[in-house]
Each structure stands twice: as C-alpha cells, then as structure tokens.
mmCIF file of C-alpha atoms and ligand atoms in Angstrom:
data_model
loop_
_atom_site.group_PDB
_atom_site.id
_atom_site.type_symbol
_atom_site.label_atom_id
_atom_site.label_comp_id
_atom_site.label_asym_id
_atom_site.label_seq_id
_atom_site.Cartn_x
_atom_site.Cartn_y
_atom_site.Cartn_z
ATOM 1 C CA MET E 24 -0.162 -0.679 -0.284
ATOM 2 C CA LYS E 25 1.692 2.951 -0.822
ATOM 3 C CA ASN E 26 0.661 7.191 0.210
ATOM 4 C CA ASN E 27 1.386 9.972 -1.091
ATOM 5 C CA ILE E 28 0.544 12.035 1.770
ATOM 6 C CA ASN E 29 3.671 14.329 2.431
ATOM 7 C CA PRO E 30 5.304 12.218 5.620
ATOM 8 C CA ALA E 31 5.160 15.889 8.013
ATOM 9 C CA THR E 32 1.422 16.133 7.003
ATOM 10 C CA ALA E 33 0.778 12.235 7.702
ATOM 11 C CA ILE E 34 2.317 11.956 11.513
ATOM 12 C CA LYS E 35 0.806 15.534 11.907
ATOM 13 C CA THR E 36 -2.852 14.390 10.948
ATOM 14 C CA LEU E 37 -2.952 11.262 13.796
ATOM 15 C CA GLU E 38 -4.908 12.181 16.672
ATOM 16 C CA GLN E 39 -3.550 10.182 19.646
ATOM 17 C CA PHE E 40 -5.470 11.287 22.839
ATOM 18 C CA GLY E 41 -4.168 10.403 26.565
ATOM 19 C CA GLU E 42 -6.743 9.329 28.856
ATOM 20 C CA PHE E 43 -8.289 11.954 29.879
ATOM 21 C CA GLY E 44 -8.298 13.614 26.644
ATOM 22 C CA GLY E 45 -4.850 14.468 27.485
ATOM 23 C CA VAL E 46 -3.512 16.074 24.490
ATOM 24 C CA ASN E 47 -0.307 13.691 24.509
ATOM 25 C CA PRO E 48 -0.950 10.218 24.436
ATOM 26 C CA SER E 49 -0.544 8.085 28.361
ATOM 27 C CA ILE E 50 2.560 6.500 29.347
ATOM 28 C CA THR E 51 2.274 3.275 30.038
ATOM 29 C CA ASP E 52 3.938 2.552 33.004
ATOM 30 C CA SER E 53 3.424 -1.213 33.390
ATOM 31 C CA ALA E 54 4.588 -4.368 32.050
ATOM 32 C CA THR E 55 2.259 -6.454 31.935
ATOM 33 C CA PHE E 56 -1.637 -6.074 31.810
ATOM 34 C CA THR E 57 -4.782 -8.265 33.016
ATOM 35 C CA PHE E 58 -6.942 -10.039 31.174
ATOM 36 C CA LEU E 59 -10.461 -10.567 32.652
ATOM 37 C CA SER E 60 -11.286 -13.916 30.629
ATOM 38 C CA GLU E 61 -8.914 -16.753 30.791
ATOM 39 C CA GLU E 62 -10.111 -17.792 27.427
ATOM 40 C CA GLU E 63 -8.592 -14.111 26.216
ATOM 41 C CA MET E 64 -5.095 -14.852 27.584
ATOM 42 C CA ILE E 65 -5.514 -17.996 25.460
ATOM 43 C CA LYS E 66 -6.462 -16.109 22.218
ATOM 44 C CA THR E 67 -3.538 -13.544 22.695
ATOM 45 C CA PHE E 68 -1.074 -16.161 23.766
ATOM 46 C CA HIS E 69 -1.902 -17.563 19.873
ATOM 47 C CA GLY E 70 -2.025 -14.335 18.286
ATOM 48 C CA ASP E 71 -5.527 -15.045 17.594
ATOM 49 C CA SER E 72 -6.604 -12.210 19.855
ATOM 50 C CA GLU E 73 -6.749 -8.461 18.649
ATOM 51 C CA GLY E 74 -6.537 -4.709 20.690
ATOM 52 C CA CYS E 75 -5.200 -6.985 24.194
ATOM 53 C CA PHE E 76 -1.964 -6.222 25.780
ATOM 54 C CA LEU E 77 0.095 -9.292 26.998
ATOM 55 C CA TYR E 78 2.974 -7.941 28.415
ATOM 56 C CA SER E 79 5.996 -5.142 27.019
ATOM 57 C CA ARG E 80 8.929 -6.950 25.536
ATOM 58 C CA HIS E 81 5.797 -7.836 22.736
ATOM 59 C CA TRP E 82 3.604 -4.697 22.383
ATOM 60 C CA ASN E 83 2.675 -2.110 24.872
ATOM 61 C CA PRO E 84 0.581 1.087 24.297
ATOM 62 C CA SER E 85 3.637 3.640 24.223
ATOM 63 C CA ASN E 86 5.349 1.618 21.376
ATOM 64 C CA ARG E 87 2.569 1.401 19.818
ATOM 65 C CA TYR E 88 1.721 4.845 19.305
ATOM 66 C CA LEU E 89 5.163 5.438 18.605
ATOM 67 C CA SER E 90 5.050 3.134 15.997
ATOM 68 C CA GLU E 91 1.816 4.215 14.405
ATOM 69 C CA ALA E 92 3.175 8.084 14.109
ATOM 70 C CA LEU E 93 6.953 6.042 12.527
ATOM 71 C CA ALA E 94 4.365 4.289 10.344
ATOM 72 C CA ALA E 95 2.664 6.797 9.452
ATOM 73 C CA MET E 96 5.667 8.506 8.379
ATOM 74 C CA GLU E 97 6.859 6.534 5.929
ATOM 75 C CA GLY E 98 3.708 4.510 4.703
ATOM 76 C CA THR E 99 3.864 2.147 6.318
ATOM 77 C CA GLU E 100 1.092 -0.411 7.224
ATOM 78 C CA LEU E 101 3.624 -0.629 11.070
ATOM 79 C CA ALA E 102 6.542 -0.245 12.791
ATOM 80 C CA TRP E 103 8.363 -1.800 15.703
ATOM 81 C CA VAL E 104 10.126 0.381 18.084
ATOM 82 C CA THR E 105 13.432 -0.718 19.958
ATOM 83 C CA SER E 106 16.100 -0.691 21.749
ATOM 84 C CA SER E 107 18.760 1.000 19.753
ATOM 85 C CA GLY E 108 19.526 1.544 16.131
ATOM 86 C CA MET E 109 21.749 -1.296 16.075
ATOM 87 C CA ALA E 110 19.099 -3.266 17.927
ATOM 88 C CA ALA E 111 16.597 -2.215 14.590
ATOM 89 C CA ILE E 112 18.962 -3.046 12.053
ATOM 90 C CA THR E 113 20.152 -6.847 14.123
ATOM 91 C CA THR E 114 16.703 -7.940 14.776
ATOM 92 C CA THR E 115 15.327 -7.566 11.031
ATOM 93 C CA LEU E 116 18.391 -9.505 9.562
ATOM 94 C CA LEU E 117 18.238 -12.156 11.399
ATOM 95 C CA GLN E 118 14.626 -12.968 11.359
ATOM 96 C CA LEU E 119 14.938 -13.239 7.634
ATOM 97 C CA CYS E 120 17.357 -14.737 7.339
ATOM 98 C CA ASN E 121 18.628 -18.277 7.704
ATOM 99 C CA THR E 122 21.622 -20.222 8.429
ATOM 100 C CA GLY E 123 23.364 -21.096 4.416
ATOM 101 C CA ASP E 124 21.393 -17.085 3.533
ATOM 102 C CA HIS E 125 23.289 -14.728 1.674
ATOM 103 C CA ILE E 126 22.959 -11.364 1.800
ATOM 104 C CA ILE E 127 24.267 -8.300 -0.173
ATOM 105 C CA THR E 128 25.524 -4.786 0.841
ATOM 106 C CA SER E 129 26.996 -1.607 0.718
ATOM 107 C CA ILE E 130 30.411 -1.259 1.227
ATOM 108 C CA ILE E 131 30.294 1.872 2.439
ATOM 109 C CA THR E 132 27.373 2.207 5.460
ATOM 110 C CA TYR E 133 27.731 2.654 9.364
ATOM 111 C CA GLY E 134 30.545 1.328 11.184
ATOM 112 C CA GLY E 135 28.185 -1.356 13.279
ATOM 113 C CA THR E 136 26.380 -2.187 10.578
ATOM 114 C CA TYR E 137 29.273 -3.151 8.748
ATOM 115 C CA ALA E 138 30.845 -5.433 12.044
ATOM 116 C CA PHE E 139 27.707 -6.849 12.517
ATOM 117 C CA LEU E 140 27.841 -8.345 8.672
ATOM 118 C CA ALA E 141 31.270 -8.560 8.620
ATOM 119 C CA ASN E 142 32.105 -10.536 11.430
ATOM 120 C CA TYR E 143 28.898 -11.820 13.737
ATOM 121 C CA LEU E 144 26.619 -13.141 11.490
ATOM 122 C CA LYS E 145 29.530 -15.689 10.887
ATOM 123 C CA LYS E 146 28.487 -17.464 13.335
ATOM 124 C CA PHE E 147 25.295 -18.026 11.713
ATOM 125 C CA ASN E 148 27.518 -19.245 8.910
ATOM 126 C CA ILE E 149 25.096 -16.303 6.640
ATOM 127 C CA GLU E 150 27.477 -15.475 3.620
ATOM 128 C CA ILE E 151 27.530 -11.193 3.086
ATOM 129 C CA THR E 152 28.894 -9.352 -0.341
ATOM 130 C CA PHE E 153 30.140 -6.270 0.202
ATOM 131 C CA ILE E 154 29.235 -4.418 -2.417
ATOM 132 C CA ASN E 155 29.074 -0.574 -4.185
ATOM 133 C CA ILE E 156 25.911 0.517 -4.362
ATOM 134 C CA SER E 157 26.283 2.786 -6.804
ATOM 135 C CA ASP E 158 27.211 -0.250 -9.840
ATOM 136 C CA ILE E 159 24.093 -1.591 -10.236
ATOM 137 C CA ASP E 160 25.486 -4.588 -12.270
ATOM 138 C CA SER E 161 28.040 -5.616 -9.087
ATOM 139 C CA ILE E 162 24.109 -5.911 -7.822
ATOM 140 C CA LYS E 163 23.379 -8.448 -10.331
ATOM 141 C CA ARG E 164 26.276 -10.441 -10.355
ATOM 142 C CA ALA E 165 25.702 -10.647 -7.172
ATOM 143 C CA ILE E 166 23.448 -11.703 -6.954
ATOM 144 C CA ARG E 167 22.862 -16.019 -6.142
ATOM 145 C CA PRO E 168 19.404 -18.816 -5.733
ATOM 146 C CA ASN E 169 20.200 -18.284 -1.781
ATOM 147 C CA THR E 170 20.501 -15.049 -2.211
ATOM 148 C CA LYS E 171 17.542 -12.910 1.154
ATOM 149 C CA VAL E 172 18.105 -9.359 2.229
ATOM 150 C CA LEU E 173 20.153 -6.367 -0.128
ATOM 151 C CA TYR E 174 20.914 -4.336 2.293
ATOM 152 C CA THR E 175 22.092 -0.377 2.253
ATOM 153 C CA GLU E 176 21.414 3.389 3.532
ATOM 154 C CA THR E 177 19.833 6.490 1.763
ATOM 155 C CA MET E 178 22.378 8.070 2.572
ATOM 156 C CA THR E 179 25.326 6.439 2.756
ATOM 157 C CA ASN E 180 27.884 6.824 5.945
ATOM 158 C CA PRO E 181 30.225 8.931 5.706
ATOM 159 C CA LEU E 182 30.750 9.317 2.529
ATOM 160 C CA LEU E 183 26.868 10.434 1.241
ATOM 161 C CA GLN E 184 26.241 8.692 -1.460
ATOM 162 C CA ILE E 185 22.931 8.843 -2.698
ATOM 163 C CA SER E 186 21.016 5.136 -3.047
ATOM 164 C CA ASN E 187 19.018 4.971 -5.469
ATOM 165 C CA ILE E 188 15.960 2.678 -4.412
ATOM 166 C CA PRO E 189 14.205 2.668 -6.979
ATOM 167 C CA GLU E 190 16.175 1.386 -8.986
ATOM 168 C CA LEU E 191 17.167 -1.443 -6.776
ATOM 169 C CA SER E 192 14.183 -2.356 -5.899
ATOM 170 C CA LYS E 193 13.330 -3.678 -9.298
ATOM 171 C CA ILE E 194 16.125 -6.054 -9.355
ATOM 172 C CA THR E 195 14.768 -6.945 -5.514
ATOM 173 C CA LYS E 196 11.394 -7.813 -6.282
ATOM 174 C CA ALA E 197 12.162 -9.886 -9.621
ATOM 175 C CA ASN E 198 14.648 -12.525 -8.048
ATOM 176 C CA ASP E 199 12.373 -11.984 -4.362
ATOM 177 C CA ILE E 200 14.763 -10.449 -2.266
ATOM 178 C CA THR E 201 14.296 -8.205 0.861
ATOM 179 C CA LEU E 202 15.244 -4.810 0.147
ATOM 180 C CA VAL E 203 16.340 -3.192 3.960
ATOM 181 C CA VAL E 204 16.565 0.462 3.419
ATOM 182 C CA ASP E 205 18.555 2.708 6.841
ATOM 183 C CA ASN E 206 16.872 5.736 6.367
ATOM 184 C CA THR E 207 19.089 7.723 9.759
ATOM 185 C CA PHE E 208 20.878 10.311 8.393
ATOM 186 C CA ALA E 209 16.905 11.330 5.858
ATOM 187 C CA PRO E 210 13.858 10.793 7.234
ATOM 188 C CA MET E 211 11.277 12.662 6.185
ATOM 189 C CA ILE E 212 13.559 13.549 3.290
ATOM 190 C CA PHE E 213 13.814 10.245 2.358
ATOM 191 C CA SER E 214 10.235 7.803 1.767
ATOM 192 C CA PRO E 215 12.242 4.867 0.872
ATOM 193 C CA TYR E 216 9.172 1.825 0.809
ATOM 194 C CA GLN E 217 7.697 4.939 -0.899
ATOM 195 C CA LEU E 218 10.558 4.612 -3.630
ATOM 196 C CA GLY E 219 10.827 0.619 -4.175
ATOM 197 C CA ALA E 220 11.898 -0.838 -0.464
ATOM 198 C CA ASP E 221 10.510 -3.705 1.818
ATOM 199 C CA ILE E 222 11.699 -2.320 5.044
ATOM 200 C CA VAL E 223 13.183 0.218 6.937
ATOM 201 C CA VAL E 224 15.254 0.535 10.035
ATOM 202 C CA TYR E 225 16.084 3.416 11.317
ATOM 203 C CA SER E 226 18.226 4.644 14.549
ATOM 204 C CA MET E 227 16.147 7.124 16.149
ATOM 205 C CA THR E 228 18.922 8.179 18.662
ATOM 206 C CA LYS E 229 19.669 10.462 15.505
ATOM 207 C CA PHE E 230 17.313 12.849 13.748
ATOM 208 C CA ILE E 231 14.040 11.782 14.998
ATOM 209 C CA ASN E 232 14.724 11.816 18.082
ATOM 210 C CA GLY E 233 17.271 14.656 18.305
ATOM 211 C CA GLN E 234 17.752 15.054 21.390
ATOM 212 C CA ASN E 235 20.770 13.115 21.942
ATOM 213 C CA ASP E 236 19.538 11.766 24.829
ATOM 214 C CA CYS E 237 18.751 8.575 24.475
ATOM 215 C CA VAL E 238 18.924 5.281 22.395
ATOM 216 C CA ALA E 239 16.741 4.300 20.618
ATOM 217 C CA GLY E 240 15.478 2.104 16.899
ATOM 218 C CA ALA E 241 12.730 1.381 14.361
ATOM 219 C CA ILE E 242 11.442 -0.950 12.204
ATOM 220 C CA CYS E 243 9.649 0.719 9.892
ATOM 221 C CA ALA E 244 7.483 -2.993 7.695
ATOM 222 C CA SER E 245 3.987 -4.491 6.251
ATOM 223 C CA GLU E 246 1.761 -6.001 9.004
ATOM 224 C CA GLU E 247 2.452 -9.453 8.271
ATOM 225 C CA PHE E 248 6.947 -8.626 9.276
ATOM 226 C CA ILE E 249 6.165 -6.775 12.444
ATOM 227 C CA ASN E 250 3.348 -9.288 13.779
ATOM 228 C CA ALA E 251 6.159 -12.000 12.185
ATOM 229 C CA ILE E 252 8.671 -10.912 15.447
ATOM 230 C CA SER E 253 6.968 -10.158 17.930
ATOM 231 C CA ASN E 254 5.832 -13.521 17.789
ATOM 232 C CA VAL E 255 5.492 -15.445 20.744
ATOM 233 C CA ASN E 256 6.748 -18.352 18.965
ATOM 234 C CA ASP E 257 9.241 -17.056 16.609
ATOM 235 C CA GLY E 258 9.804 -14.149 16.753
ATOM 236 C CA THR E 259 12.769 -12.286 16.527
ATOM 237 C CA ALA E 260 12.058 -9.964 18.530
ATOM 238 C CA MET E 261 9.857 -10.814 21.337
ATOM 239 C CA LEU E 262 12.864 -14.364 21.819
ATOM 240 C CA LEU E 263 16.209 -11.654 21.847
ATOM 241 C CA GLY E 264 13.532 -8.877 23.329
ATOM 242 C CA PRO E 265 15.405 -5.731 22.508
ATOM 243 C CA VAL E 266 12.491 -4.060 23.084
ATOM 244 C CA LEU E 267 12.235 0.400 24.276
ATOM 245 C CA ASP E 268 11.246 1.422 26.734
ATOM 246 C CA PRO E 269 7.944 2.705 26.657
ATOM 247 C CA LEU E 270 8.757 6.387 28.757
ATOM 248 C CA ARG E 271 11.452 6.500 26.235
ATOM 249 C CA SER E 272 8.808 6.050 23.610
ATOM 250 C CA SER E 273 6.833 8.745 24.767
ATOM 251 C CA SER E 274 9.508 11.165 24.372
ATOM 252 C CA ILE E 275 10.361 10.638 21.678
ATOM 253 C CA LEU E 276 6.888 10.604 19.670
ATOM 254 C CA LYS E 277 6.819 14.244 21.562
ATOM 255 C CA ASN E 278 10.172 15.096 20.165
ATOM 256 C CA LEU E 279 8.820 14.086 16.530
ATOM 257 C CA GLY E 280 6.150 16.235 16.353
ATOM 258 C CA THR E 281 8.762 18.690 15.324
ATOM 259 C CA LEU E 282 11.479 17.049 13.438
ATOM 260 C CA HIS E 283 9.898 18.234 9.944
ATOM 261 C CA ILE E 284 10.867 22.267 10.858
ATOM 262 C CA ARG E 285 14.150 20.432 12.429
ATOM 263 C CA MET E 286 14.992 18.282 9.365
ATOM 264 C CA GLN E 287 14.103 21.875 7.334
ATOM 265 C CA LYS E 288 17.061 24.158 9.739
ATOM 266 C CA HIS E 289 19.377 21.706 9.894
ATOM 267 C CA SER E 290 19.249 21.381 5.923
ATOM 268 C CA GLU E 291 19.300 25.293 5.641
ATOM 269 C CA ASN E 292 21.892 24.727 8.108
ATOM 270 C CA ALA E 293 24.150 23.170 6.178
ATOM 271 C CA MET E 294 23.576 24.107 2.645
ATOM 272 C CA TYR E 295 25.106 28.067 3.677
ATOM 273 C CA LEU E 296 28.137 26.040 4.988
ATOM 274 C CA ALA E 297 28.488 24.173 2.431
ATOM 275 C CA LYS E 298 27.929 26.763 0.135
ATOM 276 C CA LYS E 299 30.970 27.980 1.914
ATOM 277 C CA PHE E 300 33.187 25.988 1.891
ATOM 278 C CA THR E 301 32.707 25.769 -2.311
ATOM 279 C CA LYS E 302 34.068 29.278 -2.142
ATOM 280 C CA ILE E 303 37.182 29.097 -0.465
ATOM 281 C CA GLY E 304 37.936 25.013 -2.014
ATOM 282 C CA LEU E 305 37.910 23.383 1.479
ATOM 283 C CA LYS E 306 36.773 19.484 -0.721
ATOM 284 C CA HIS E 307 34.256 18.803 1.458
ATOM 285 C CA ILE E 308 30.735 15.881 0.076
ATOM 286 C CA TYR E 309 27.176 17.533 0.684
ATOM 287 C CA PRO E 310 24.839 15.714 -1.801
ATOM 288 C CA GLY E 311 22.236 19.434 -2.280
ATOM 289 C CA LEU E 312 25.535 20.270 -3.987
ATOM 290 C CA PRO E 313 25.335 19.814 -8.999
ATOM 291 C CA ASP E 314 28.703 18.799 -8.560
ATOM 292 C CA HIS E 315 27.899 15.555 -5.962
ATOM 293 C CA PRO E 316 27.781 12.735 -7.999
ATOM 294 C CA GLN E 317 24.406 11.520 -6.621
ATOM 295 C CA HIS E 318 22.548 14.982 -7.001
ATOM 296 C CA GLU E 319 20.395 14.608 -9.725
ATOM 297 C CA LEU E 320 19.090 11.050 -8.532
ATOM 298 C CA MET E 321 18.711 12.851 -4.956
ATOM 299 C CA LYS E 322 16.492 15.583 -6.567
ATOM 300 C CA THR E 323 14.546 12.806 -7.777
ATOM 301 C CA MET E 324 14.185 10.431 -4.764
ATOM 302 C CA MET E 325 13.266 13.398 -2.193
ATOM 303 C CA ASN E 326 10.232 14.486 -0.568
ATOM 304 C CA LYS E 327 11.121 18.126 -1.328
ATOM 305 C CA SER E 328 10.514 20.292 1.678
ATOM 306 C CA PHE E 329 12.914 18.835 3.561
ATOM 307 C CA GLY E 330 16.079 19.974 1.799
ATOM 308 C CA PHE E 331 19.666 17.749 1.415
ATOM 309 C CA GLY E 332 19.778 17.499 4.879
ATOM 310 C CA GLY E 333 22.369 17.688 7.593
ATOM 311 C CA MET E 334 25.699 15.846 6.578
ATOM 312 C CA ILE E 335 29.040 17.736 4.784
ATOM 313 C CA ALA E 336 31.857 15.385 4.832
ATOM 314 C CA ILE E 337 35.080 17.519 4.872
ATOM 315 C CA ASP E 338 38.629 15.800 3.675
ATOM 316 C CA LEU E 339 41.601 18.030 5.151
ATOM 317 C CA GLU E 340 43.229 14.310 3.552
ATOM 318 C CA THR E 341 44.911 13.136 6.840
ATOM 319 C CA ALA E 342 44.167 12.344 10.661
ATOM 320 C CA GLU E 343 47.553 14.326 11.255
ATOM 321 C CA ARG E 344 45.499 17.807 9.816
ATOM 322 C CA ALA E 345 41.783 16.919 10.680
ATOM 323 C CA ALA E 346 43.190 15.633 14.726
ATOM 324 C CA PRO E 347 43.706 19.595 15.769
ATOM 325 C CA PHE E 348 41.288 21.111 13.245
ATOM 326 C CA MET E 349 38.539 18.810 15.512
ATOM 327 C CA GLU E 350 39.426 20.309 18.902
ATOM 328 C CA LEU E 351 40.124 24.184 17.659
ATOM 329 C CA MET E 352 36.231 23.922 16.239
ATOM 330 C CA GLN E 353 35.698 22.892 20.088
ATOM 331 C CA GLU E 354 38.038 25.292 21.210
ATOM 332 C CA LYS E 355 36.152 28.214 19.846
ATOM 333 C CA GLY E 356 32.707 26.960 20.352
ATOM 334 C CA VAL E 357 31.923 25.588 16.672
ATOM 335 C CA GLY E 358 30.109 22.479 18.046
ATOM 336 C CA TYR E 359 31.166 19.008 20.057
ATOM 337 C CA HIS E 360 34.348 16.690 19.350
ATOM 338 C CA ALA E 361 31.639 13.703 19.880
ATOM 339 C CA VAL E 362 30.183 11.340 17.039
ATOM 340 C CA SER E 363 26.536 10.841 16.479
ATOM 341 C CA LEU E 364 24.121 12.884 14.542
ATOM 342 C CA GLY E 365 20.819 15.055 14.557
ATOM 343 C CA TYR E 366 21.466 17.064 16.884
ATOM 344 C CA PHE E 367 20.516 20.417 17.595
ATOM 345 C CA LYS E 368 24.674 21.343 18.516
ATOM 346 C CA THR E 369 26.938 20.278 15.548
ATOM 347 C CA LEU E 370 29.183 17.508 15.563
ATOM 348 C CA PHE E 371 31.952 16.545 14.509
ATOM 349 C CA SER E 372 34.430 13.351 14.542
ATOM 350 C CA ASN E 373 36.817 12.255 11.801
ATOM 351 C CA SER E 374 35.079 9.034 10.041
ATOM 352 C CA GLY E 375 38.111 6.329 9.777
ATOM 353 C CA LYS E 376 39.457 6.893 13.225
ATOM 354 C CA SER E 377 35.930 6.517 14.748
ATOM 355 C CA THR E 378 31.791 5.849 14.126
ATOM 356 C CA SER E 379 33.844 3.271 10.990
ATOM 357 C CA SER E 380 37.217 2.150 12.086
ATOM 358 C CA GLU E 381 36.017 -0.873 11.999
ATOM 359 C CA VAL E 382 36.116 -1.055 8.028
ATOM 360 C CA PRO E 383 40.180 -1.859 7.811
ATOM 361 C CA VAL E 384 41.648 0.323 7.008
ATOM 362 C CA GLU E 385 42.514 -0.877 3.322
ATOM 363 C CA LEU E 386 38.559 -0.906 2.190
ATOM 364 C CA GLN E 387 38.253 2.697 3.602
ATOM 365 C CA LYS E 388 41.239 3.544 1.755
ATOM 366 C CA GLU E 389 39.432 1.229 -1.104
ATOM 367 C CA ASN E 390 36.303 3.128 -1.138
ATOM 368 C CA GLY E 391 36.976 6.195 -1.349
ATOM 369 C CA LEU E 392 36.980 7.073 2.421
ATOM 370 C CA SER E 393 40.082 9.300 3.669
ATOM 371 C CA PRO E 394 41.953 8.914 6.717
ATOM 372 C CA GLY E 395 41.153 12.832 7.388
ATOM 373 C CA LEU E 396 37.783 12.499 6.512
ATOM 374 C CA ILE E 397 35.794 14.821 8.818
ATOM 375 C CA ARG E 398 31.634 14.241 9.277
ATOM 376 C CA PHE E 399 29.784 17.039 10.222
ATOM 377 C CA SER E 400 26.247 17.179 11.525
ATOM 378 C CA VAL E 401 25.312 20.485 11.392
ATOM 379 C CA GLY E 402 22.978 21.896 14.474
ATOM 380 C CA LEU E 403 20.585 24.454 14.827
ATOM 381 C CA ASP E 404 22.897 27.404 14.563
ATOM 382 C CA TYR E 405 20.103 30.396 15.406
ATOM 383 C CA ASN E 406 23.521 31.825 13.390
ATOM 384 C CA ILE E 407 25.200 30.393 10.884
ATOM 385 C CA LYS E 408 27.029 32.887 9.687
ATOM 386 C CA ARG E 409 28.850 32.949 12.628
ATOM 387 C CA SER E 410 29.179 29.407 12.240
ATOM 388 C CA TYR E 411 30.632 29.525 9.477
ATOM 389 C CA LYS E 412 32.751 32.578 10.355
ATOM 390 C CA LEU E 413 34.548 30.459 13.483
ATOM 391 C CA ILE E 414 35.334 27.353 11.012
ATOM 392 C CA LYS E 415 37.565 29.717 8.903
ATOM 393 C CA GLN E 416 39.828 31.542 11.631
ATOM 394 C CA CYS E 417 40.391 27.936 12.677
ATOM 395 C CA LEU E 418 41.490 27.102 8.373
ATOM 396 C CA THR E 419 43.385 30.243 8.712
ATOM 397 C CA GLU E 420 45.012 30.059 12.117
ATOM 398 C CA LEU E 421 46.228 26.289 11.380
ATOM 399 C CA LYS E 422 46.899 27.755 7.689
ATOM 400 C CA TYR E 423 44.893 25.177 6.192
ATOM 401 C CA ILE E 424 43.483 27.949 3.909
HETATM 402 C C1 PLP A 507 23.866 5.521 14.452
HETATM 403 C C2 PLP A 507 23.728 4.588 13.766
HETATM 404 C C3 PLP A 507 23.017 3.399 13.672
HETATM 405 C C4 PLP A 507 23.156 2.552 14.798
HETATM 406 O O1 PLP A 507 21.910 3.381 16.020
HETATM 407 P P1 PLP A 507 22.125 3.329 17.979
HETATM 408 O O2 PLP A 507 21.127 3.593 17.383
HETATM 409 O O3 PLP A 507 23.309 3.561 17.802
HETATM 410 O O4 PLP A 507 22.840 2.094 17.982
HETATM 411 C C5 PLP A 507 22.833 3.053 12.638
HETATM 412 N N1 PLP A 507 22.490 3.136 11.070
HETATM 413 C C6 PLP A 507 23.216 4.602 11.227
HETATM 414 C C7 PLP A 507 23.133 4.939 9.954
HETATM 415 C C8 PLP A 507 23.665 5.052 12.370
HETATM 416 O O5 PLP A 507 23.807 6.480 11.969
#
C-alpha cells in the first residue's frame, strides 16, 4: 500500500489522545496487563486477539503510539520500536535470514552494521557480499539462489552516497529479495518504502529524536513482518527482547512532532556551510550541490520541502591534519567533537578513526574514505554565519587555507 501523503502531514493528522483527553497519549508504566477472561489470554498467546496487550516486551500502548506515528511517516502498515538502531538492524536481518543464506550489502554503511555483517553473522554461516551501491551491475552479478537481502543506507555513512532505491527495488522484486534500507541520515527527506524498499530501519538516536538523550531504533514494515518479529513462538524481537522502554517511546513521540522543522533547519544550515566551503576551495561532500555525483538522482527521490539534509563531510587528507582542526573547532565553540548526529548542536568526528573504524583501513582507502575525512552533523544554529566565521578562523589559524 503506497500513499502520496507528505511525511510531516501524515504525522500531523494523526489523533492520539491520552486517557483523560490529554493532548499527549498516556504513558504506559506497566510491564504486564490484566485479562478479564482466561479464554482471552489464551487467544492472545496464539496471536488470535485484537487490541489486547499481553506483556511489554511484546507490545505496549506507548510503543504502539510511536510505532503508528512512524508507520504514518513512512507510509508502511506498521512499525516496531527498538532499544537502539543496531537492535532494529540486527532484529530485521536475523528474522529474514537463516543459516546458509546470503546478503548483499553496500560496503559503505554505519560501522556497527559493517561489523555485524562482516564479523558477527559468520556465527550463523550467513554469507555476505560487499558491493559499491552505485554500481548496479555489480549487484546483479552478486545475486545467488540463496540471496535473501539487499541492504543499504539511503544516504550512506559517511560518504553521503545516495542509493538509487527505485532501481534497487526493481532488481530485488525481480529476484525475490528483500530490500532493507537504513534511512537514519535522512528521515522525511526520503520515504524509502514509497520508493520501493520493503523494510525501513532507523536509529532514532539521531535526527528522529534529535536530543541526544537516549538510544533507540525502529523497524517500519508490513503488518505481516511486524507480526512475524513479535510472534511469541519464533519472532526475533519477541525472543531476543530488544524492546524500547515505553517512557522513552513517549518522549520520542513528542520530539517526532517537531522533526519536519528540525530537518528543514539542519538542511538550511548545512547548505549554507557547503556553499561557503565551495567558495574557499575546501574539499567536501554535500549531496545538495550540483558537483555531488548523485545530486540529480537525489532530486528525483526526495520529498522536496525538507532540503538535502544536515550532513557534510570535509576532507583534510590526513588524520594528523584533521585532529587539531576538530580540537580547535570545539575550543572556539563551533560544536562538539563527538560521534553521532542529528543533535541541535553541531557534532564532528573523524569517520575513519571513529564510527567507521570497524572497516579495515585498506577497505576504507579502496572505497574513497579519506583518513582526513571529518563528518559534520550541522546543528540548528540560529546564526550559521557566525558558525562559519569560527570554522574559517580555525582553518586560517592552522594555515589550511
Ligand atoms: C547510529 C547509527 C546506527 C546505529 O544506531 P544506534 O542507535 O547507535 O544503535 C545505525 N545506522 C546508522 C546510519 C547510524 O548512524
């Protein structure tokens, strides 16, 4: 079921009231739920009852509200919220794959995802082929009879490549493969399910929550898939138990209500900096500028009102040049030298040394990840001109420009 509703409008038109008419849904502060009849409880265990809550690892009302809002945003039938982004990714992949199956994945992904695929899944004898997600022929060549999943990020971490979701979807649909897409870098900007993905995963730790006060994740998919992961007998989510705490669900739901405005401002500020970086000849990657190799592709895929996102990567060539620059930026108040993204303050880190350090150095090099690459998550700065001036001062002081 595809819809054409703008993701922000889809969330805004939901009516989710609290028990006593509160404008926010009531918070579930219970692990277990009572049943009036034994018969109803038995039916619930068999998955045959509608609307009954059984136990909070399975479902609870607060998680249900947040899941419904996320499903509305993506246009999927349902969603399930997890205790971290990694929990969303690992639950999805472990549900889809059995021993002996095969996954094709973009080589450029979040470091934890890379490590899970490259190192952890060996335990289950699940085979992985790493490909360049922009090289469609290499994907077609990698398909085998036991290929179950094609995995990618809409906007890859940290090189900000844009995956051609409609094209990938054609390939997966023709070969009975599930297309799983991590949209953490670009919520609202992209609606991967609408573009042909089967399952959309998120680290809500980043833009969706936006406050850096917790880790959380989400799986947006068909009702059939969500029911399968939460099945009491063999569901990966039910049995491994990576459920989100309902108190957190309710706080994330409130932050979701401002996501569209935050995305617009992140994008506006990042675009300002990217244009300035171009002007002073600082090597950088930003998909919002025409010199980005997938700029035109992004324009055909995006929901236009949210801009090109808040992520920029700059390249200072070596880690030795990147280190003092990041330290000086923090000292001058540009933002924080920290991993993660989607915060209201600007965050920056050297990807090769931090969030992509799980990727072996030779592979980093081979795939264009420069050792001097600094990933910026541009914040909601009120005065971005001032922030740029501070960045420029740092570059000048270190004699980089
Ligand atoms: C942070 C991140 C993850 C992991 O999420 P956690 O909430 O830290 O578990 C996965 N994918 C991407 C793209 C991320 O940035």
